[in-house]
Amino acid sequence: MKNFDVQSIGLTVSANVAFDYISQPSNLPKWTNAFSRADATTADLVTPNGEVPIKLQTVVSRDAGSVDWLMTFPDGSTGAAYSRITPNGDDEAIYSFVLMAPPVPLEALEGALEAQKGILSGELEELKGILAA
């Protein structure tokens, strides 16, 4: 069973502009549905059962164009999301996002990942709109 999904979107801003925006954890609630609040070390994750406070680590490399998020949940389980901003000429970029399956029991894995894939597609469109404005 596949436990990841990779999606990408073309952005009409430079890789540097995209990196500056995406790499700031406080911007996560502006373009994702997953967070109602985020800062350098913590976030409030939105779940079907309400918000959950988590530890959040944002690992960035401007040289590589990578922005990764490592999350630790209250029960000690962990999750991760990996992304990369790739230049596409001087004034455009490609944003690739690797969606990992959430830390849920195996029997719920496929449904949870399928639901998140659809959400991610919408979030990437939201990000594109914000950066184009």
CSV table of C-alpha atoms in Angstrom, one decimal:
chain,number,residue,atom,x,y,z
A,1,MET,CA,0.0,0.0,0.0
A,2,LYS,CA,1.3,3.4,-1.0
A,3,ASN,CA,1.9,5.6,2.0
A,4,PHE,CA,2.8,8.9,0.3
A,5,ASP,CA,1.7,11.2,-2.5
A,6,VAL,CA,3.7,13.8,-4.5
A,7,GLN,CA,2.1,16.9,-6.0
A,8,SER,CA,3.5,20.0,-7.6
A,9,ILE,CA,2.4,23.3,-8.9
A,10,GLY,CA,3.9,26.0,-11.0
A,11,LEU,CA,4.3,29.4,-9.3
A,12,THR,CA,4.5,32.8,-11.1
A,13,VAL,CA,7.1,34.1,-8.7
A,14,SER,CA,10.8,33.5,-8.4
A,15,ALA,CA,12.1,30.6,-6.3
A,16,ASN,CA,13.5,33.1,-3.8
A,17,VAL,CA,10.2,34.8,-3.3
A,18,ALA,CA,8.4,31.5,-3.0
A,19,PHE,CA,11.1,30.2,-0.5
A,20,ASP,CA,10.8,33.4,1.7
A,21,TYR,CA,7.0,32.8,2.0
A,22,ILE,CA,6.8,29.1,2.3
A,23,SER,CA,9.7,28.7,4.8
A,24,GLN,CA,7.9,30.9,7.4
A,25,PRO,CA,5.9,28.7,9.7
A,26,SER,CA,3.6,31.6,10.5
A,27,ASN,CA,2.3,31.5,6.9
A,28,LEU,CA,1.1,27.9,7.1
A,29,PRO,CA,-2.4,28.9,8.3
A,30,LYS,CA,-2.7,31.2,5.4
A,31,TRP,CA,-2.4,28.5,2.7
A,32,THR,CA,-3.2,25.3,4.5
A,33,ASN,CA,-6.3,23.9,6.1
A,34,ALA,CA,-4.1,21.8,8.5
A,35,PHE,CA,-3.1,24.6,10.9
A,36,SER,CA,-5.0,27.4,12.6
A,37,ARG,CA,-1.7,28.7,14.1
A,38,ALA,CA,2.0,28.1,13.7
A,39,ASP,CA,5.3,29.5,14.8
A,40,ALA,CA,8.9,28.4,14.9
A,41,THR,CA,8.3,25.6,17.5
A,42,THR,CA,4.6,24.9,17.9
A,43,ALA,CA,1.4,24.8,16.0
A,44,ASP,CA,-2.3,24.1,16.4
A,45,LEU,CA,-3.3,21.3,14.0
A,46,VAL,CA,-6.9,21.2,12.8
A,47,THR,CA,-8.4,17.7,13.0
A,48,PRO,CA,-12.0,16.4,12.6
A,49,ASN,CA,-12.1,16.3,16.4
A,50,GLY,CA,-10.9,19.8,17.0
A,51,GLU,CA,-7.5,21.5,17.3
A,52,VAL,CA,-4.5,19.7,18.7
A,53,PRO,CA,-1.4,21.5,19.9
A,54,ILE,CA,1.8,20.0,18.4
A,55,LYS,CA,5.5,20.6,18.4
A,56,LEU,CA,6.6,21.9,15.0
A,57,GLN,CA,10.1,22.0,13.6
A,58,THR,CA,10.7,23.6,10.2
A,59,VAL,CA,13.9,22.4,8.6
A,60,VAL,CA,15.0,24.7,5.7
A,61,SER,CA,17.9,24.9,3.2
A,62,ARG,CA,17.8,27.8,0.9
A,63,ASP,CA,20.6,26.3,-1.2
A,64,ALA,CA,18.6,23.1,-1.8
A,65,GLY,CA,15.3,24.9,-1.9
A,66,SER,CA,13.9,22.5,0.7
A,67,VAL,CA,11.3,23.3,3.4
A,68,ASP,CA,10.4,20.3,5.6
A,69,TRP,CA,8.1,20.2,8.6
A,70,LEU,CA,8.6,17.7,11.4
A,71,MET,CA,5.6,17.3,13.8
A,72,THR,CA,5.4,15.7,17.2
A,73,PHE,CA,1.9,15.0,18.4
A,74,PRO,CA,0.7,14.9,22.1
A,75,ASP,CA,0.9,11.1,22.2
A,76,GLY,CA,4.5,11.2,21.0
A,77,SER,CA,3.8,10.0,17.5
A,78,THR,CA,5.5,11.9,14.7
A,79,GLY,CA,4.7,13.0,11.2
A,80,ALA,CA,6.5,14.8,8.4
A,81,ALA,CA,5.9,16.8,5.3
A,82,TYR,CA,8.7,17.4,2.8
A,83,SER,CA,8.8,20.1,0.1
A,84,ARG,CA,11.1,21.7,-2.4
A,85,ILE,CA,11.1,24.9,-4.4
A,86,THR,CA,12.8,24.6,-7.8
A,87,PRO,CA,13.7,27.6,-10.0
A,88,ASN,CA,11.9,27.6,-13.4
A,89,GLY,CA,13.7,30.4,-15.0
A,90,ASP,CA,14.2,33.8,-13.3
A,91,ASP,CA,10.6,34.7,-12.4
A,92,GLU,CA,8.9,31.3,-11.9
A,93,ALA,CA,9.2,28.3,-9.6
A,94,ILE,CA,8.0,24.8,-9.2
A,95,TYR,CA,6.8,23.8,-5.8
A,96,SER,CA,6.8,20.1,-5.1
A,97,PHE,CA,5.3,18.6,-2.0
A,98,VAL,CA,5.7,15.1,-0.6
A,99,LEU,CA,2.6,14.2,1.5
A,100,MET,CA,3.3,11.4,3.9
A,101,ALA,CA,0.5,9.4,5.3
A,102,PRO,CA,-0.7,10.6,8.8
A,103,PRO,CA,0.2,8.5,11.8
A,104,VAL,CA,-3.0,6.6,11.9
A,105,PRO,CA,-3.7,2.8,12.3
A,106,LEU,CA,-3.1,0.8,9.2
A,107,GLU,CA,-6.8,0.1,8.6
A,108,ALA,CA,-7.4,3.9,8.3
A,109,LEU,CA,-4.3,4.7,6.3
A,110,GLU,CA,-5.6,4.5,2.8
A,111,GLY,CA,-8.7,6.6,3.5
A,112,ALA,CA,-6.8,9.2,5.4
A,113,LEU,CA,-4.2,9.6,2.7
A,114,GLU,CA,-6.8,9.8,-0.1
A,115,ALA,CA,-8.6,12.6,1.8
A,116,GLN,CA,-5.4,14.5,2.4
A,117,LYS,CA,-4.4,14.2,-1.3
A,118,GLY,CA,-7.5,16.2,-2.3
A,119,ILE,CA,-7.0,18.7,0.4
A,120,LEU,CA,-3.4,19.2,-0.6
A,121,SER,CA,-4.3,19.9,-4.2
A,122,GLY,CA,-6.6,22.8,-3.1
A,123,GLU,CA,-4.0,24.1,-0.7
A,124,LEU,CA,-1.4,24.3,-3.5
A,125,GLU,CA,-3.8,26.3,-5.6
A,126,GLU,CA,-4.4,28.6,-2.6
A,127,LEU,CA,-0.6,29.1,-2.2
A,128,LYS,CA,-0.3,29.9,-5.9
A,129,GLY,CA,-3.0,32.5,-5.6
A,130,ILE,CA,-1.5,34.1,-2.6
A,131,LEU,CA,2.0,34.3,-4.2
A,132,ALA,CA,0.6,35.7,-7.5
A,133,ALA,CA,-1.3,38.5,-5.7
